[in-house]
CSV table of C-alpha atoms in Angstrom, one decimal:
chain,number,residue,atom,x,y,z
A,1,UNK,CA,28.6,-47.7,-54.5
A,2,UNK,CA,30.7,-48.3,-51.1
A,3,UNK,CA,30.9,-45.6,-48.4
A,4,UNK,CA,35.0,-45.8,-48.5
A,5,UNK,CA,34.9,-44.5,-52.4
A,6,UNK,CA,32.2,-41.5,-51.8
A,7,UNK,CA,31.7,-40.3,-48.7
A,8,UNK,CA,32.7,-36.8,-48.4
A,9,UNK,CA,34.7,-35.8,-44.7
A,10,UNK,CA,32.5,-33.5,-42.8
A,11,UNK,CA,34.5,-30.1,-42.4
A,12,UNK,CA,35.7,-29.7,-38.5
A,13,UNK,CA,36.8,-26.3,-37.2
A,14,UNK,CA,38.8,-25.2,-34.3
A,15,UNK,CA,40.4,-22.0,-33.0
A,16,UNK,CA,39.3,-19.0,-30.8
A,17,UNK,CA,37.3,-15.3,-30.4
A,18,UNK,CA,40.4,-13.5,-30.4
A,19,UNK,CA,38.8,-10.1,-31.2
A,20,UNK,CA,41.0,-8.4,-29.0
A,21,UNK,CA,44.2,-9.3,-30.7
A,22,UNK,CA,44.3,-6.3,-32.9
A,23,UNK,CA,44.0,-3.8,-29.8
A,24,UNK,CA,46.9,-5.7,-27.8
A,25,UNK,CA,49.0,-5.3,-30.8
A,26,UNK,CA,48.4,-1.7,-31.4
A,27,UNK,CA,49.2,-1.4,-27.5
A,28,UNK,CA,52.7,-3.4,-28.0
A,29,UNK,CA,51.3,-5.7,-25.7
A,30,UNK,CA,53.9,-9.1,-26.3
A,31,UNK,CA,53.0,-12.8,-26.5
A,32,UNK,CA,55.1,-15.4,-25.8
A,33,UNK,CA,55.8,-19.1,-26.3
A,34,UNK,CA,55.7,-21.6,-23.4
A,35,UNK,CA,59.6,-22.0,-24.2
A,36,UNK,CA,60.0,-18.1,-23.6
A,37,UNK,CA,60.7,-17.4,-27.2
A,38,UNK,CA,58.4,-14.4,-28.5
A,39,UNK,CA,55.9,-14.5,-31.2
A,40,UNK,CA,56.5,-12.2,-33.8
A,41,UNK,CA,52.9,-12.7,-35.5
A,42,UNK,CA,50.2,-14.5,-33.0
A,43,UNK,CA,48.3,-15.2,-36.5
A,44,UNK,CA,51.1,-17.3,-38.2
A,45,UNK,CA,51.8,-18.8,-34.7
A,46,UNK,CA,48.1,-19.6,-34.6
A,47,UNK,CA,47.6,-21.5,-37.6
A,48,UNK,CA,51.6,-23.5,-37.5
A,49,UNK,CA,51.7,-27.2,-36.7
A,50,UNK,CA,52.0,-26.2,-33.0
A,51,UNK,CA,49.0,-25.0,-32.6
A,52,UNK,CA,47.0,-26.1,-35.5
A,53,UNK,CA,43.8,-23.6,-35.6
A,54,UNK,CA,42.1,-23.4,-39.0
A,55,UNK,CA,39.6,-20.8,-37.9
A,56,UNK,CA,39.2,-17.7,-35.8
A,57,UNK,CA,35.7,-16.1,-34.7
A,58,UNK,CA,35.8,-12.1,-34.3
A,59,UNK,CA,32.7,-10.5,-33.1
A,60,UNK,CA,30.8,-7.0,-34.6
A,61,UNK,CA,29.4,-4.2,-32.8
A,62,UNK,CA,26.7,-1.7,-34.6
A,63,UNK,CA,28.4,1.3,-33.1
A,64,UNK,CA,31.1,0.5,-29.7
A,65,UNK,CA,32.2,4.3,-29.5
A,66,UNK,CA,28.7,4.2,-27.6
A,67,UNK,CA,30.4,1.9,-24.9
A,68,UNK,CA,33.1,2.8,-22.6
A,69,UNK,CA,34.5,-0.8,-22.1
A,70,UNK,CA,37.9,-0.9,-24.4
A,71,UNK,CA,37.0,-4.2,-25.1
A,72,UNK,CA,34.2,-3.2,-26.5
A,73,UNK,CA,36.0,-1.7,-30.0
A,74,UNK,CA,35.2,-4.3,-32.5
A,75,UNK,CA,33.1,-1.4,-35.0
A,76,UNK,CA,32.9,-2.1,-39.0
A,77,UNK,CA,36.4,-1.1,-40.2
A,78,UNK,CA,38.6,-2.1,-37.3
A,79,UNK,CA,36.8,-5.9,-38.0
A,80,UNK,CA,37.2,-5.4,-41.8
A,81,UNK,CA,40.9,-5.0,-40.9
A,82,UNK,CA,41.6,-8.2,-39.1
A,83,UNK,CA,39.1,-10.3,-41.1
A,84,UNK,CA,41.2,-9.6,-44.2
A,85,UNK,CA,44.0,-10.9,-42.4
A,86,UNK,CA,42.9,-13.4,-40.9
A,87,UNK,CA,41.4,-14.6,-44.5
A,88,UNK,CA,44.6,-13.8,-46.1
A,89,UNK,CA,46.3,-16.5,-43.5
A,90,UNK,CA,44.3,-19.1,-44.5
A,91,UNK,CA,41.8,-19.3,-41.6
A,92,UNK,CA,38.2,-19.9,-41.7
A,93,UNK,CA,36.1,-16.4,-40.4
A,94,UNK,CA,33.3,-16.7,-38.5
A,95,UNK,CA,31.9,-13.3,-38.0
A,96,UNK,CA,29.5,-12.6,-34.6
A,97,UNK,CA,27.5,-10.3,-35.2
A,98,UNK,CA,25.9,-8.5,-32.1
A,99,UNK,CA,23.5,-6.2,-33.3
A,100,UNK,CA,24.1,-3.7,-30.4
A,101,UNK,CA,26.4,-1.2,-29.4
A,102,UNK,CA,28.0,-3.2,-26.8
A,103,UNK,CA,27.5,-6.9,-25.3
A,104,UNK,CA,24.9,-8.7,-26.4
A,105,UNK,CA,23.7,-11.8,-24.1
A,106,UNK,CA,20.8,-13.4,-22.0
A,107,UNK,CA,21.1,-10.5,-19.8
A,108,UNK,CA,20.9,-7.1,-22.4
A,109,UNK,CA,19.9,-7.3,-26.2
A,110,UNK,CA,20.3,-3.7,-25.8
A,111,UNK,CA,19.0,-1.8,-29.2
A,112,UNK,CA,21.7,0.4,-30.7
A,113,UNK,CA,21.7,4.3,-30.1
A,114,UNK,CA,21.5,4.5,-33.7
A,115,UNK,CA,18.1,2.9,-33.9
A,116,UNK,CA,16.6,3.5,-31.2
A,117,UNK,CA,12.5,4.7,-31.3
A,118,UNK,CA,12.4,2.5,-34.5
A,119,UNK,CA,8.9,0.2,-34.4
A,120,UNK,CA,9.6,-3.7,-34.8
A,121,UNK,CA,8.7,-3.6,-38.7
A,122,UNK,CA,11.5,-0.4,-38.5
A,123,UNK,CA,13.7,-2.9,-36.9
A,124,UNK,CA,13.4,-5.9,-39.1
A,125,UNK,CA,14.4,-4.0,-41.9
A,126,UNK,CA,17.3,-2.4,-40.1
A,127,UNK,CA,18.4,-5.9,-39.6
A,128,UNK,CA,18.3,-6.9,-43.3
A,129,UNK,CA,19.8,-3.7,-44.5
A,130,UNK,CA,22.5,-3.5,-41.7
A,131,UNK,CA,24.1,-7.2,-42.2
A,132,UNK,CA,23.7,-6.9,-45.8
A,133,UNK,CA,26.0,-3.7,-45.7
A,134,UNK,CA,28.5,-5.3,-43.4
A,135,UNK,CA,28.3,-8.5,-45.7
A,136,UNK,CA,29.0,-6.4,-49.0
A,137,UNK,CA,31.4,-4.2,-47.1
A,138,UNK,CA,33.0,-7.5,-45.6
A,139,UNK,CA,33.4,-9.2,-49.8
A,140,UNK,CA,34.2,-5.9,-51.3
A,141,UNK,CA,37.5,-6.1,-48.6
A,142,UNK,CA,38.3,-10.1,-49.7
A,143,UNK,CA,37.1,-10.8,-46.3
A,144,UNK,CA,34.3,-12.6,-46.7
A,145,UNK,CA,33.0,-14.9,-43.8
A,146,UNK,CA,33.0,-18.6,-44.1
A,147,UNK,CA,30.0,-18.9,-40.8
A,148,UNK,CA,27.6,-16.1,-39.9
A,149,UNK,CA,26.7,-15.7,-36.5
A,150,UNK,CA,23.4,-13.5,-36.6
A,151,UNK,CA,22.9,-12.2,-33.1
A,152,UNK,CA,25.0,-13.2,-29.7
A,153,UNK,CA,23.7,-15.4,-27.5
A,154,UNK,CA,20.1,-15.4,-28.0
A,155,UNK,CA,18.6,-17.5,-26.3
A,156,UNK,CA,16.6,-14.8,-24.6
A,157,UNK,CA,15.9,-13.1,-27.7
A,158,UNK,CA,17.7,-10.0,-29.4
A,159,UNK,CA,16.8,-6.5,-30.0
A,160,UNK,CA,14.4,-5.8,-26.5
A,161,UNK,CA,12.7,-5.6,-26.1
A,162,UNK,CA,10.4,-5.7,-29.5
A,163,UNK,CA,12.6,-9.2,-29.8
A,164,UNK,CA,12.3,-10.3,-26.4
A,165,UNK,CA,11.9,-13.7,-25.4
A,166,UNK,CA,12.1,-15.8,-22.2
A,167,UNK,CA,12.1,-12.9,-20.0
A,168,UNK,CA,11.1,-9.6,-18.6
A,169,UNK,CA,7.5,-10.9,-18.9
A,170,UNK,CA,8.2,-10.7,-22.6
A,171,UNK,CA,7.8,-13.9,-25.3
A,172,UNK,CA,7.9,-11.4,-28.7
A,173,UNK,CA,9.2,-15.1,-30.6
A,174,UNK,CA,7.3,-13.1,-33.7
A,175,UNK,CA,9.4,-10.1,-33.8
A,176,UNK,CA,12.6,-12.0,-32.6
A,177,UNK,CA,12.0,-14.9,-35.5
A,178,UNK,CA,11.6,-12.2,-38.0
A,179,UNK,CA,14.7,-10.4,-37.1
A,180,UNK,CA,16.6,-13.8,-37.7
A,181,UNK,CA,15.1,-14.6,-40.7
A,182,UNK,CA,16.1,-10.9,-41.7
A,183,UNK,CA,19.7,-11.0,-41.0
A,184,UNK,CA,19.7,-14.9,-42.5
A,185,UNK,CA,18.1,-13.6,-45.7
A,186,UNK,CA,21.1,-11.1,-46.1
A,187,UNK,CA,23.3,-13.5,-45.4
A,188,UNK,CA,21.6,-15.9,-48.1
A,189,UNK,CA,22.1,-13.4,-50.9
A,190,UNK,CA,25.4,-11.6,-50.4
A,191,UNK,CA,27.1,-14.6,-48.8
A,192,UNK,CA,25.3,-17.7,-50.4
A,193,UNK,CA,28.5,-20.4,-49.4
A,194,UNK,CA,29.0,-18.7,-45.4
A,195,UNK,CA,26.6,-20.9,-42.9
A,196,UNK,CA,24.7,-19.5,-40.9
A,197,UNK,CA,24.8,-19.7,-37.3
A,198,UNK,CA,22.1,-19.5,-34.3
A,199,UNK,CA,23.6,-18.6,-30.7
A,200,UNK,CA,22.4,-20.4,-27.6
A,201,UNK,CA,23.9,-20.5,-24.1
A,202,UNK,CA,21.7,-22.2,-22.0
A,203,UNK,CA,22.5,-25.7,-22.4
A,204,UNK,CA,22.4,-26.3,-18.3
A,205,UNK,CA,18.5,-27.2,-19.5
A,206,UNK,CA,18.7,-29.5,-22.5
A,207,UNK,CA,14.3,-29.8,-23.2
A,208,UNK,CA,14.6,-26.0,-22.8
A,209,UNK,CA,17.5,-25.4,-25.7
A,210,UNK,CA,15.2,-27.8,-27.9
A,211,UNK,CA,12.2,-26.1,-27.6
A,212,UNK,CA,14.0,-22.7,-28.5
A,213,UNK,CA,15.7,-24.1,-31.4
A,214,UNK,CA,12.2,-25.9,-32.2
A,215,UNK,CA,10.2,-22.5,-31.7
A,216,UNK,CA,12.6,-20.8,-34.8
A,217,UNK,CA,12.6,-23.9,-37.2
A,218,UNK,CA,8.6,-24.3,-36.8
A,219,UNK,CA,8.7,-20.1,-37.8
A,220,UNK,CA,10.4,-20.9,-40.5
A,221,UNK,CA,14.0,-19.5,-39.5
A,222,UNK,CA,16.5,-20.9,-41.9
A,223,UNK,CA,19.9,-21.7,-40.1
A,224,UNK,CA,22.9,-24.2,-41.0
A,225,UNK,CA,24.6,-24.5,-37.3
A,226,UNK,CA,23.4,-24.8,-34.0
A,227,UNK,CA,25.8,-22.9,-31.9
A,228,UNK,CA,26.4,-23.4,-28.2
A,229,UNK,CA,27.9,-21.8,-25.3
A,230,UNK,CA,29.9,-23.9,-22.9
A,231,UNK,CA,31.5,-23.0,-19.6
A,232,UNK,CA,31.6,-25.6,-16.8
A,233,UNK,CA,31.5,-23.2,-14.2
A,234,UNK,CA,28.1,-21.6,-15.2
A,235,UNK,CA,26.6,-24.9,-17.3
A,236,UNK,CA,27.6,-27.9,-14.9
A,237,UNK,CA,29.9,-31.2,-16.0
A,238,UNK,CA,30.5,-32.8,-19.1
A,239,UNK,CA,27.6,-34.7,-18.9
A,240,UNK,CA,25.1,-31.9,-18.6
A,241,UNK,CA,26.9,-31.1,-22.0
A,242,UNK,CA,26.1,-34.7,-23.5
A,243,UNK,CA,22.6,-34.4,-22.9
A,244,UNK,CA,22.2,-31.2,-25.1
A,245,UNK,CA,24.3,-32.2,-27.8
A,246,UNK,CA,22.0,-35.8,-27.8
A,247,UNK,CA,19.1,-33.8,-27.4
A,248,UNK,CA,19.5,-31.6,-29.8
A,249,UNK,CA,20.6,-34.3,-32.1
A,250,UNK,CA,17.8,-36.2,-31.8
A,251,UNK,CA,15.1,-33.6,-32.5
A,252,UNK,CA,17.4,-31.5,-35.7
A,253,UNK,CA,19.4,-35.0,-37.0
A,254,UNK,CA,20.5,-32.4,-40.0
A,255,UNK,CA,21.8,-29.7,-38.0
A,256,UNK,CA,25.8,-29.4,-37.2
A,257,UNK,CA,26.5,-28.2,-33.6
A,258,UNK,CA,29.1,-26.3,-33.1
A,259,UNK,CA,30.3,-25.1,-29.5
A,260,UNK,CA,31.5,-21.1,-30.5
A,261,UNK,CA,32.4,-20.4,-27.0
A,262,UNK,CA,34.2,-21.9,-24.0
A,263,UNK,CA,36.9,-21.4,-21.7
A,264,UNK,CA,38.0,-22.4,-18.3
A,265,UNK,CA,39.7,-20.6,-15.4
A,266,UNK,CA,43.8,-20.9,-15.2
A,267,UNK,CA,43.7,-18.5,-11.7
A,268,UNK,CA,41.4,-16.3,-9.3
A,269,UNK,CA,38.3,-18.4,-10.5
A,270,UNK,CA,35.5,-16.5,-8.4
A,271,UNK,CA,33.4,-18.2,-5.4
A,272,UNK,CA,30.1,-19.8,-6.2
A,273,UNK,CA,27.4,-17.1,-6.2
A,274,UNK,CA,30.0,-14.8,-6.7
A,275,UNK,CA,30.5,-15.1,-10.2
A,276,UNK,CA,30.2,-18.6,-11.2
A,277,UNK,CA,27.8,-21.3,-10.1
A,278,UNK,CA,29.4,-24.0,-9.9
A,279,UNK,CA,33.1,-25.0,-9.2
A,280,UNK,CA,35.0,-28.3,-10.7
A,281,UNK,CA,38.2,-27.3,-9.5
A,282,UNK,CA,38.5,-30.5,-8.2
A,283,UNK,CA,37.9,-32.1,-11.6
A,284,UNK,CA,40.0,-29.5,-12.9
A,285,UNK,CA,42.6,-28.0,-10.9
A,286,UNK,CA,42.2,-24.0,-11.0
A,287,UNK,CA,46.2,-23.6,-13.2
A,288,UNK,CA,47.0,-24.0,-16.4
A,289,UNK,CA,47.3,-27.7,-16.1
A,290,UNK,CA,43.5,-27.8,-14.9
A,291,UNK,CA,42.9,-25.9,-18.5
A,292,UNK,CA,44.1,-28.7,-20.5
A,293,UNK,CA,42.7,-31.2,-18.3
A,294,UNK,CA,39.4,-29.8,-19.1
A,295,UNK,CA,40.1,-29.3,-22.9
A,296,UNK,CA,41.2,-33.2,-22.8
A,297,UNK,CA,37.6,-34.3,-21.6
A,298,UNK,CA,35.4,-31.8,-23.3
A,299,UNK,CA,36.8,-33.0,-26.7
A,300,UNK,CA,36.9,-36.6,-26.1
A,301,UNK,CA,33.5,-36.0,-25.2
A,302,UNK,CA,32.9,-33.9,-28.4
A,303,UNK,CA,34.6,-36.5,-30.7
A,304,UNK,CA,31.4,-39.3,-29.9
A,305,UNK,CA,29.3,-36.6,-31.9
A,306,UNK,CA,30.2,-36.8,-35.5
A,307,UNK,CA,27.3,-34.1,-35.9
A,308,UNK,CA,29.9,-31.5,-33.5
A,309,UNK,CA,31.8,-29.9,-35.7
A,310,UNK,CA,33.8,-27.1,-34.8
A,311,UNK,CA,34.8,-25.6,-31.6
A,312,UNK,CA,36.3,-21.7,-30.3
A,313,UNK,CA,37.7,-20.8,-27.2
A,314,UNK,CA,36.3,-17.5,-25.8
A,315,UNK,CA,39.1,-14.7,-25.3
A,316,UNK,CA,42.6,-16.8,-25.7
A,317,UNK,CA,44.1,-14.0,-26.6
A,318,UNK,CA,43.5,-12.3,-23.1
A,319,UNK,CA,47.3,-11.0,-22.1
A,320,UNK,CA,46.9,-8.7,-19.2
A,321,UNK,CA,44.6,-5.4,-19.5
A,322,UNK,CA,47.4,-3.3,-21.5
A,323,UNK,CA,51.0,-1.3,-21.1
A,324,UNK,CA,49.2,1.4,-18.8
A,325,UNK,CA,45.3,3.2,-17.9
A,326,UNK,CA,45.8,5.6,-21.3
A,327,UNK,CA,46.3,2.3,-23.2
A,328,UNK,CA,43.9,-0.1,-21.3
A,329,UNK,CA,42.9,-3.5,-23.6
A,330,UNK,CA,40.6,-4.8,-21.0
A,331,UNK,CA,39.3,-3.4,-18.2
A,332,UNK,CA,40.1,-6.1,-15.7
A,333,UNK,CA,41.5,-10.0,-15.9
A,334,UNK,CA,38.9,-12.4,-16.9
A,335,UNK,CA,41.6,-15.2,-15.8
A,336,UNK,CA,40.3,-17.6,-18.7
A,337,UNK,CA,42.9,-17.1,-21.5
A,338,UNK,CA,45.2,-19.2,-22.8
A,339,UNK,CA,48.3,-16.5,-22.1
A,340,UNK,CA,49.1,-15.6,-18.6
A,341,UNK,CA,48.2,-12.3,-17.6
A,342,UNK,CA,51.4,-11.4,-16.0
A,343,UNK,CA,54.2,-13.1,-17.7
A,344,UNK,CA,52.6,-13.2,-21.1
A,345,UNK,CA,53.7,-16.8,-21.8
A,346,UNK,CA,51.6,-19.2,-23.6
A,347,UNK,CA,49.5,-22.2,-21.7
A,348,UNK,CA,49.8,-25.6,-23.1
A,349,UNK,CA,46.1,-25.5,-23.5
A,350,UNK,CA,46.6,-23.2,-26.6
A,351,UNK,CA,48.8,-26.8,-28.2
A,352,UNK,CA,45.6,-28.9,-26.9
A,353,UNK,CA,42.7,-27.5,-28.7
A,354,UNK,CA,44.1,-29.0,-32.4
A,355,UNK,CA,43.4,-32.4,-30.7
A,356,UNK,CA,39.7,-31.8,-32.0
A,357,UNK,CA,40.4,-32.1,-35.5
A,358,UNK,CA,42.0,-35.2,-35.6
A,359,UNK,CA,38.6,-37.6,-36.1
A,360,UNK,CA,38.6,-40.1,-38.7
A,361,UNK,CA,35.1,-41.2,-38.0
A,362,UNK,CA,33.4,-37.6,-38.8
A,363,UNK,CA,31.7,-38.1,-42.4
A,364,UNK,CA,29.0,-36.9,-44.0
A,365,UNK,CA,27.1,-38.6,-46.9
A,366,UNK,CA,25.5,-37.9,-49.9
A,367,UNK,CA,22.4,-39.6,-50.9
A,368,UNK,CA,23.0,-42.4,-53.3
A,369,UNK,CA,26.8,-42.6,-52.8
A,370,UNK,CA,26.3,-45.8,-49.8
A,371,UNK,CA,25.7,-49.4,-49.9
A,372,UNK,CA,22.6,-50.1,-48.6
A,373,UNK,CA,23.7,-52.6,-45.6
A,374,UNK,CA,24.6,-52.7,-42.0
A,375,UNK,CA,22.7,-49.0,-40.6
A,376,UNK,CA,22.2,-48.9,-37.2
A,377,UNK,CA,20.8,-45.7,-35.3
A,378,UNK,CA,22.5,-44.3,-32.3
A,379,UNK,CA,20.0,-46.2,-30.0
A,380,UNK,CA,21.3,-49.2,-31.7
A,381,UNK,CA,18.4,-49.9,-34.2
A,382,UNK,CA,19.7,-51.5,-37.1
A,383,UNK,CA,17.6,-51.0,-40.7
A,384,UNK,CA,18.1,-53.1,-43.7
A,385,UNK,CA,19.0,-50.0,-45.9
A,386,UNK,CA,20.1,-46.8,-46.0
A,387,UNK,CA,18.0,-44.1,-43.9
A,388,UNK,CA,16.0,-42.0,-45.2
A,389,UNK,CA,15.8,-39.5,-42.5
A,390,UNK,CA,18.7,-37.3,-42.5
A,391,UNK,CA,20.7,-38.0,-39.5
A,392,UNK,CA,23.8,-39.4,-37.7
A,393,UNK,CA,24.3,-43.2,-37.8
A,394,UNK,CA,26.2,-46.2,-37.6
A,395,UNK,CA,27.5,-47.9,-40.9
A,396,UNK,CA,30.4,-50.2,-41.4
A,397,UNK,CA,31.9,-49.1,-37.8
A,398,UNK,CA,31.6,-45.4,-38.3
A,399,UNK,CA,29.4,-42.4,-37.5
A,400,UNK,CA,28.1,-41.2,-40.7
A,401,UNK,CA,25.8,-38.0,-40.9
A,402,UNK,CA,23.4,-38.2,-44.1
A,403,UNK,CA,22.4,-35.3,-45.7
A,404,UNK,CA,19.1,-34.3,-47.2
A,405,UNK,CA,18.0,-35.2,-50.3
C-alpha cells in the first residue's frame, strides 16, 4: 500500500493559556480588534478564520482562595465553567493541572493547605483521588479535556518537598514518579482518549531535559506528550530551542512535543538580571512588531519537526490589571500579551500564531499502511524498508512519524 492512500495527518494544535479571560469578562474589561472594532465574544473571535486557534489551555488550582494573587482564581467550578465553553466552541481543552494552591514551577511545588502533614504514600493517593474527581467532575459537565497536563512545570519535581527533585539538596525522583504515574492512572481511566502531558521548562540545557524525561520513562511513567516551556528571554535563541527538540527526538522518536507555553515582550521588557536573562531585542524589536517577528522564526523553526505538534501562548489574554483595585485581574503588567495593556487593541501576533497549522508534511503512519522504499533517517541514513523503530523519517519527500506497533 502507498503512503499517499493511508497515511493518517498527525493532529497540530495552536492557541493560548487564556485562563484569565473569564475574570476580565466578569470585570467588563473590553477587547478590541487591531481595526478598533470590539469583540463581542473573545472565544468566537478566537477560533474565526482571523485568528484560526483550535485549542485553548486553562490551568487548575487545588484550592486559589489560599492565594491572594487575583490571578490566581482558576478553582474547580470557575474552570468547569469556561471549559464547557470552550468545548461547546469547538476548541480542543488542555487542562493544567497544578496540584497546589497557587503557582506551581521550578521555583515552589508548594503542597496545598488542604493536604498538608500528609506522608508521601498519603500524597500519592491524594493525587489519584484528586484528578480523578476533577476528571469525573470535568465529563459529568461535557467538558471533558482533550490533553492532560499533570503537574506545572516540573522539572524540579512537584509536591516538596516529598516530590522534590533537582534541588534543595532533594532528588525524591521515587515519590515524584509515583505521583505522576498517579495522576496518569486517573487520567487513563476516566479520560482514556485525553493525552497526557509531562511539563518541562528547562530546555536552556538539552542533555539535562533528556535525562529528566529519561529518569520518568525508565520508572515506568506513562505519558503521550512531551511539553516544553519556551521564552527567549529566560531560554536563549532559536537554536538553543533546536537542540532540545532534536534531542529529545532522538532519545523518545514516539513522543509528540508540544511547546504549552511561550510568549515574548511587546513593551517594558525588564534588564538582564533583573528579570530576564537574556535580551534579543535586537533580533526582535521590544513592540508588537518584534512579537510577530519572533512568532515568524519560532514556527518556521517548529515546522522542520513533524514530531512538534501543538503550540500555546502564555497569557494572550493579558488586557491591563482590571477597571479599578476592588476589581484587580492581575496584579501588575506582565507586558507579554497579545492585547495592549492600555488601549486594549489586538497585536498582529494574535493573526500569526494560525501560521503553525498550515504543514502539509506533518503525518503519522500506521504500521503496514507504507511501501517499503526510499526511508531515510534524519541523519540522512537511508534503509531499504520501512523502519522498525518508531520514529520521525524521511519517505517519498516528507517527514513521516511511525507509530508503534
Amino acid at each position: 500500500l502507498m503512503a499517499a492512500a493511508q497515511v493518517v495527518a498527525q493532529k497540530l494544535v495552536v492557541g493560548g493559556d487564556i485562563s484569565l479571560l473569564p475574570r476580565y469578562e466578569e470585570r467588563g474589561v473590553t477587547f478590541i480588534r487591531s481595526n478598533r472594532l470590539p469583540i463581542p465574544d473573545v472565544l468566537q473571535y478566537l477560533k474565526s478564520t482571523d485568528v484560526g486557534w483550535n485549542a485553548i489551555r486553562v490551568r487548575l488550582f487545588v484550592d486559589p482562595a489560599n492565594d491572594s494573587d487575583p490571578a490566581v482564581c482558576q478553582d474547580l467550578d470557575y474552570v468547569t465553567l469556561f471549559a464547557k465553553r470552550i468545548k461547546d466552541e469547538g476548541f480542543d481543552l488542555m487542562l493544567d493541572i497544578h496540584y497546589s494552591d497557587t503557582w506551581a514551577d521550578p521555583s515552589h511545588q508548594t503542597v496545598p493547605k488542604a493536604w498538608e502533614g500528609l506522608d508521601a504514600t498519603q500524597l500519592a493517593t491524594k493525587v489519584y483521588d484528586y484528578t480523578k474527581a476533577v476528571l469525573e467532575h470535568l465529563v459529568a459537565a461535557e467538558a471533558t479535556p482533550d490533553y492532560v497536563q499533570v503537574g506545572n512545570e516540573v522539572t524540579c519535581g512537584m509536591l516538596w518537598d516529598y516530590g522534590r527533585i533537582n534541588s534543595g539538596g532533594k532528588n525524591n525522583l521515587s515519590n515524584f514518579s509515583n505521583f505522576l504515574k498517579q495522576g496518569i492512572k486517573a487520567c487513563r481511566e476516566v479520560c482514556p482518549d485525553a493525552k497526557v502531558i509531562v511539563h518541562l521548562e528547562h530546555i536552556q540545557n538539552a542533555s539535562y531535559t533528556v535525562s529528566n524525561y529519561n529518569n520518568l520513562k525508565v520508572r515506568g511513567v506513562d505519558f503521550d506528550i512531551m511539553g516544553l516551556s519556551y521564552y527567549p528571554f529566560w531560554h536563549g535563541d532559536i537554536a538553543t530551542l533546536r537542540a532540545a527538540i532534536n534531542a529529545l527526538t532522538e532519545k523518545f522518536p514516539d513522543k509528540e512535543i508540544q511547546i504549552v507555553e511561550t510568549a515574548y515582550y511587546y513593551q517594558s521588557q525588564p534588564a538582564v538580571g533583573e528579570g530576564i536573562t537574556y535580551n534579543f531585542s535586537e533580533t526582535w524589536p521590544v513592540s508588537k512588531d518584534g512579537q510577530v517577528a519572533f512568532l515568524q522564526d519560532l514556527i518556521a523553526e517548529l515546522k522542520l519537526h513533524a514530531n512538534v505538534t501543538g503550540l500555546y501562548w502564555w497569557c494572550p489574554e493579558e488586557n491591563g490589571t482590571g477597571p479599578n483595585e476592588d476589581k484587580s485581574v492581575m496584579s501588575g503588567w506582565i507586558n507579554r500579551g497579545l492585547w495592549n495593556n492600555s488601549t486594549h487593541r489586538a497585536h498582529p501576533a494574535l493573526l500569526e500564531l494560525k501560521s503553525f497549522l498550515d504543514r502539509e508534511d506533518a503525518v503519522v503512519a500506521p504500521r503496514a499502511a507504507i511501501g517499503q522504499s526510499d526511508w531515510h533517517s534524519l541523519q540522512g541514513f537511508r534503509t531499504e524498508s520501512m523502519p522498525t523503530t518508531p520514529g520521525v523519517y524521511v519517505h517519498q519527500g516528507h517527514k513521516v512519524a511511525v507509530s508503534p506497533r
